[in-house]
Tab-separated table of C-alpha atoms in Angstrom:
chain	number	residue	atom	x	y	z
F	1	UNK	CA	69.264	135.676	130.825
F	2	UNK	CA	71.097	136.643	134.069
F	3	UNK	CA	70.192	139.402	136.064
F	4	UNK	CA	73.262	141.919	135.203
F	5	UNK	CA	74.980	143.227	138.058
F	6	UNK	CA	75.018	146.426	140.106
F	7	UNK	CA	77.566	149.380	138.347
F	8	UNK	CA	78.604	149.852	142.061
F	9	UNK	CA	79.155	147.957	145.164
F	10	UNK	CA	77.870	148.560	148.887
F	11	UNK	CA	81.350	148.419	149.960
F	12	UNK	CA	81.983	151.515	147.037
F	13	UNK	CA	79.071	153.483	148.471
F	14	UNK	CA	80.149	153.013	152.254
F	15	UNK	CA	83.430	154.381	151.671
F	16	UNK	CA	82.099	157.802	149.410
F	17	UNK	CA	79.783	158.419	152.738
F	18	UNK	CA	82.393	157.551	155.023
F	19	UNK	CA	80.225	155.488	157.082
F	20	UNK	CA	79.043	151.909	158.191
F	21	UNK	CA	76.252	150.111	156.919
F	22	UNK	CA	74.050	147.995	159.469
F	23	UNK	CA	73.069	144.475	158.153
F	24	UNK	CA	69.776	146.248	157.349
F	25	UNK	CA	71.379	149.296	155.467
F	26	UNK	CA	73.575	146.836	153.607
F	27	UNK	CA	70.653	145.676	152.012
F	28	UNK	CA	68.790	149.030	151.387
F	29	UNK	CA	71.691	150.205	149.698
F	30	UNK	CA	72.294	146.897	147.423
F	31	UNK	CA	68.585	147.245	146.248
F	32	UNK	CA	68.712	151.165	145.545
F	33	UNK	CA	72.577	150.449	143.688
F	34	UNK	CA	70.569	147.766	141.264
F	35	UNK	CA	67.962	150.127	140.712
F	36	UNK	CA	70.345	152.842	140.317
F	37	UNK	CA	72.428	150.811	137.763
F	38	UNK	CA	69.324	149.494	135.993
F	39	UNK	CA	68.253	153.296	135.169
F	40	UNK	CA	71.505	153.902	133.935
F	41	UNK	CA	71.942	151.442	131.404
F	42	UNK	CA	68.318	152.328	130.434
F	43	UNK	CA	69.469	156.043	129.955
F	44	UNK	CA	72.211	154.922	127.783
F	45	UNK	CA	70.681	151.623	126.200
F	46	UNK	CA	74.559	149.892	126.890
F	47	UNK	CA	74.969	146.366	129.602
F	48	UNK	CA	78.139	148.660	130.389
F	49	UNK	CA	80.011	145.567	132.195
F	50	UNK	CA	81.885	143.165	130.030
F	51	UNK	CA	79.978	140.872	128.872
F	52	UNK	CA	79.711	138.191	125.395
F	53	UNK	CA	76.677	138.263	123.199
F	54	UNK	CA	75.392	135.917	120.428
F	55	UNK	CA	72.677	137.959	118.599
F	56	UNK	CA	70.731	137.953	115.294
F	57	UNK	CA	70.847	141.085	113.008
F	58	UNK	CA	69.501	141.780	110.099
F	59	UNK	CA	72.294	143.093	107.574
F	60	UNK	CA	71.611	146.303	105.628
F	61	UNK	CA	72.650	147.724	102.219
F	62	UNK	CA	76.006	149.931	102.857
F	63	UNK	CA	75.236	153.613	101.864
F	64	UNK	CA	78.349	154.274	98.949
F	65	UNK	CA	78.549	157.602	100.769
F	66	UNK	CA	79.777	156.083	103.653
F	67	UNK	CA	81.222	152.447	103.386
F	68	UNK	CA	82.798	150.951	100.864
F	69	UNK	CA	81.324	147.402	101.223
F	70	UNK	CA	78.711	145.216	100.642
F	71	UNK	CA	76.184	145.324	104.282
F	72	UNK	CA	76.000	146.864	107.305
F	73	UNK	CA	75.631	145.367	110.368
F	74	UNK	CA	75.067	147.585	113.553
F	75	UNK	CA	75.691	145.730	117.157
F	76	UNK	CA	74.024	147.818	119.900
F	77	UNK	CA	75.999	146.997	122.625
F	78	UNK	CA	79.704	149.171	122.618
F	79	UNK	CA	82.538	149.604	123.008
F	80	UNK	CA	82.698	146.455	120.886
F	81	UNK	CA	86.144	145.039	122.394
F	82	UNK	CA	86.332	141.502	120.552
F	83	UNK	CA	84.106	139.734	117.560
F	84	UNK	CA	84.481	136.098	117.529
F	85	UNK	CA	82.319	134.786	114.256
F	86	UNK	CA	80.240	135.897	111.942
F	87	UNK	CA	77.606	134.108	110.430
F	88	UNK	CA	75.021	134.977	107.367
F	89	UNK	CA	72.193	132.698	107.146
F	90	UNK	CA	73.888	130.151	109.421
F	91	UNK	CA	77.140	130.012	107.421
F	92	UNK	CA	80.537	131.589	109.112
F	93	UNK	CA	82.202	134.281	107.281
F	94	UNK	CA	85.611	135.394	106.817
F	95	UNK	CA	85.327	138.481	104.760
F	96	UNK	CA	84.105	141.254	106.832
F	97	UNK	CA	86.067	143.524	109.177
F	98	UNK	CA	84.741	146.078	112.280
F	99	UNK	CA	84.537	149.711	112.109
F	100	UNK	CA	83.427	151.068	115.823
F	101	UNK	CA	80.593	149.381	116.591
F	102	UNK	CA	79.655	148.304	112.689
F	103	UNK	CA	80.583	145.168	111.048
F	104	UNK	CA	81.338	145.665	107.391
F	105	UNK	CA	80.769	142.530	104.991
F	106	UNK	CA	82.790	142.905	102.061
F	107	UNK	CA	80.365	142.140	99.330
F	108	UNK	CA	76.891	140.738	98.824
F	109	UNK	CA	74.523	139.684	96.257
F	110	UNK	CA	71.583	141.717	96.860
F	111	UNK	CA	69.445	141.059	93.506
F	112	UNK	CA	70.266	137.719	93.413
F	113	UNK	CA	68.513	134.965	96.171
F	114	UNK	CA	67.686	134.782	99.084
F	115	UNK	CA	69.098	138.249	99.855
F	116	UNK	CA	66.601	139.154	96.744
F	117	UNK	CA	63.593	138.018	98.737
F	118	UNK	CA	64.438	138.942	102.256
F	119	UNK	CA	67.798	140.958	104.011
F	120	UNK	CA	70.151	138.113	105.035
F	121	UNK	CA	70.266	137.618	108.799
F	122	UNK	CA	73.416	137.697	110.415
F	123	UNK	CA	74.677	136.208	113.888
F	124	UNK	CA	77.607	138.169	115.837
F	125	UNK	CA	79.248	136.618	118.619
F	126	UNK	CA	80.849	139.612	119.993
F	127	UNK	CA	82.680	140.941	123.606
F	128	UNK	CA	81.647	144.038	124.579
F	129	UNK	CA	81.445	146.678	127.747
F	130	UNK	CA	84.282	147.794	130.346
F	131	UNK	CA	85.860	146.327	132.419
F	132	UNK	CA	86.403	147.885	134.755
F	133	UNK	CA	83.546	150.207	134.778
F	134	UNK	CA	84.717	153.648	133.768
F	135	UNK	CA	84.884	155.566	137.393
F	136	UNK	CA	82.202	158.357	136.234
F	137	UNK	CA	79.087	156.104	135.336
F	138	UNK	CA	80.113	154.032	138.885
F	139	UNK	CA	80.170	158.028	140.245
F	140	UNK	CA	76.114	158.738	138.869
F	141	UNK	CA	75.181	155.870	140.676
F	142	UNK	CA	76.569	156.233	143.311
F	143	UNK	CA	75.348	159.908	143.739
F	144	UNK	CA	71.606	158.422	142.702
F	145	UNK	CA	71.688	155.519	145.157
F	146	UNK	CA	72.846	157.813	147.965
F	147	UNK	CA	70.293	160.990	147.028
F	148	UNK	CA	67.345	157.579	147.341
F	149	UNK	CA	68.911	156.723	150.883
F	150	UNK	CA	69.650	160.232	152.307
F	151	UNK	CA	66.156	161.412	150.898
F	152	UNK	CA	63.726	158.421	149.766
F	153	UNK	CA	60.621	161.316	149.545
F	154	UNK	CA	62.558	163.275	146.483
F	155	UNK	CA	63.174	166.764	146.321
F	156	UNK	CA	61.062	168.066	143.734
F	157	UNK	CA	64.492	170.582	142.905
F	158	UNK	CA	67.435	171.893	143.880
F	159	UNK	CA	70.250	174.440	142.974
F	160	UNK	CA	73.507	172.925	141.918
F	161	UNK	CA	76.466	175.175	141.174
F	162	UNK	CA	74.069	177.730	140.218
F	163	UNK	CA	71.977	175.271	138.177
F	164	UNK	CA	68.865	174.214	139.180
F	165	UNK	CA	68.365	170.385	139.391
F	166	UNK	CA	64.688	168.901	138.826
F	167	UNK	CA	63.484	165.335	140.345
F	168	UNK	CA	60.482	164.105	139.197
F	169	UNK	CA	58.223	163.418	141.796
F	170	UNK	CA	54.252	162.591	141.838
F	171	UNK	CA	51.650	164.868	142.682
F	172	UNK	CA	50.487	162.968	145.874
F	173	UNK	CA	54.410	163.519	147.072
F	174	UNK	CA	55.124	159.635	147.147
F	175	UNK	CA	58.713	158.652	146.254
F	176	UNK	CA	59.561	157.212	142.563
F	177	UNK	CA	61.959	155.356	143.439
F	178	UNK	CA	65.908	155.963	141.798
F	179	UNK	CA	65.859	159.017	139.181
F	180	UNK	CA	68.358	161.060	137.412
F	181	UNK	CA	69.031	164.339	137.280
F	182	UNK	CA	69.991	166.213	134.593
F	183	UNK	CA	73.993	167.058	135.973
F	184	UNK	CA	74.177	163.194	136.145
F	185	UNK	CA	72.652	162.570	132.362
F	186	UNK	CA	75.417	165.392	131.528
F	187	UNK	CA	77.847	163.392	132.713
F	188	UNK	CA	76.866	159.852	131.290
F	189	UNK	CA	76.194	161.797	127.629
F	190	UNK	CA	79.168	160.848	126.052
F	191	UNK	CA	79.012	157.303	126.333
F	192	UNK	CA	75.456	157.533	124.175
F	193	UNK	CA	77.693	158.187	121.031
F	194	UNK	CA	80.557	156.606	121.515
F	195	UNK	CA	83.191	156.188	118.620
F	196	UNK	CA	86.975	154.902	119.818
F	197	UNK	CA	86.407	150.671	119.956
F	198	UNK	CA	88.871	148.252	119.278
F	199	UNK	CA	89.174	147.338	115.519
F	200	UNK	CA	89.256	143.656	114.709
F	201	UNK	CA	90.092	142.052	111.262
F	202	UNK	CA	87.647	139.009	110.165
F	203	UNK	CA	89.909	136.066	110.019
């Protein structure tokens, strides 16, 4: 799988210091952006650029309560922008339709087989992710590659707009590397739940 790339560019964190990178700089700041952008999309568990996925889920029974429909499938990766095919035990389907980042199969046998002996397992092909990315997450890391350059030993805290701002930082002192602060996981919080995704028919 390819490395995914960095949420923001060397060129994008030259211009928010107003300032000119040496060839040296250039790639300090390209290293501390990929790290910066790697503990982002950990923090929200989303590849956040636009990307296409083939993946393997296994389908669950709908809840009555909540779908009307035979399984559940759940694709991790949102906003879910386009789903090509999907396939139940290796055969392509036709009769399910997307609901956020769910995809809804219209009916299922579950007490008769295989689905009796084992939960079908169903392959998505699916687009998903911005494009570009939204200008807030490029913002965080931005603001957390720059805090690495400006101060690579870590404050241990600081007082924001009247809020105090913690970095985690070892005992012995030594730098951790790219963190987040809280102000910055405020920001990125609402793309952990979020609902508005294209809706696509199955064909």
């Amino acid at each position: 799988m390819a490395a995914l790339p960095a949420l923001a560019t060397v060129a994008d964190l030259a211009a928010a210091l107003g300032r000119t990178f040496t060839p040296a700089q250039e790639a300090q700041a390209q290293a501390l952006l990929e790290q910066a952008s790697s503990v982002v999309r950990a923090y929200l568990r989303l590849d956040i650029t636009r990307a296409t996925t083939t993946d393997t889920f296994t389908m669950r029974r709908a809840d009555p309560a909540l779908h009307l429909c035979g399984g559940v499938i759940t694709l991790p990766q949102r906003p879910v922008v386009d789903i090509a095919s999907v396939l139940i035990d290796g055969v392509a389907r036709h009769d399910w339709w997307q609901e956020g980042n769910e995809v809804l199969v219209r009916s299922w046998a579950w007490e008769q087989p295989p689905a009796a002996h084992r939960p079908p397992q169903v392959t998505v092909s699916y687009t998903h992710g911005w494009d570009p990315v939204p200008d807030d997450i490029r913002a965080v890391v931005l603001q957390a590659a720059n805090r690495a350059l400006v101060n690579p030993s870590q404050l241990r805290a600081e007082t924001v707009g009247g809020e105090s701002v913690t970095y985690l930082v070892p005992n012995g002192g030594e730098a951790l590397g790219v963190l987040l602060g809280e102000l910055e996981k405020r920001a990125l919080r609402r793309y952990k739940i979020l609902s508005g995704t294209v809706r696509v028919r199955g064909r």
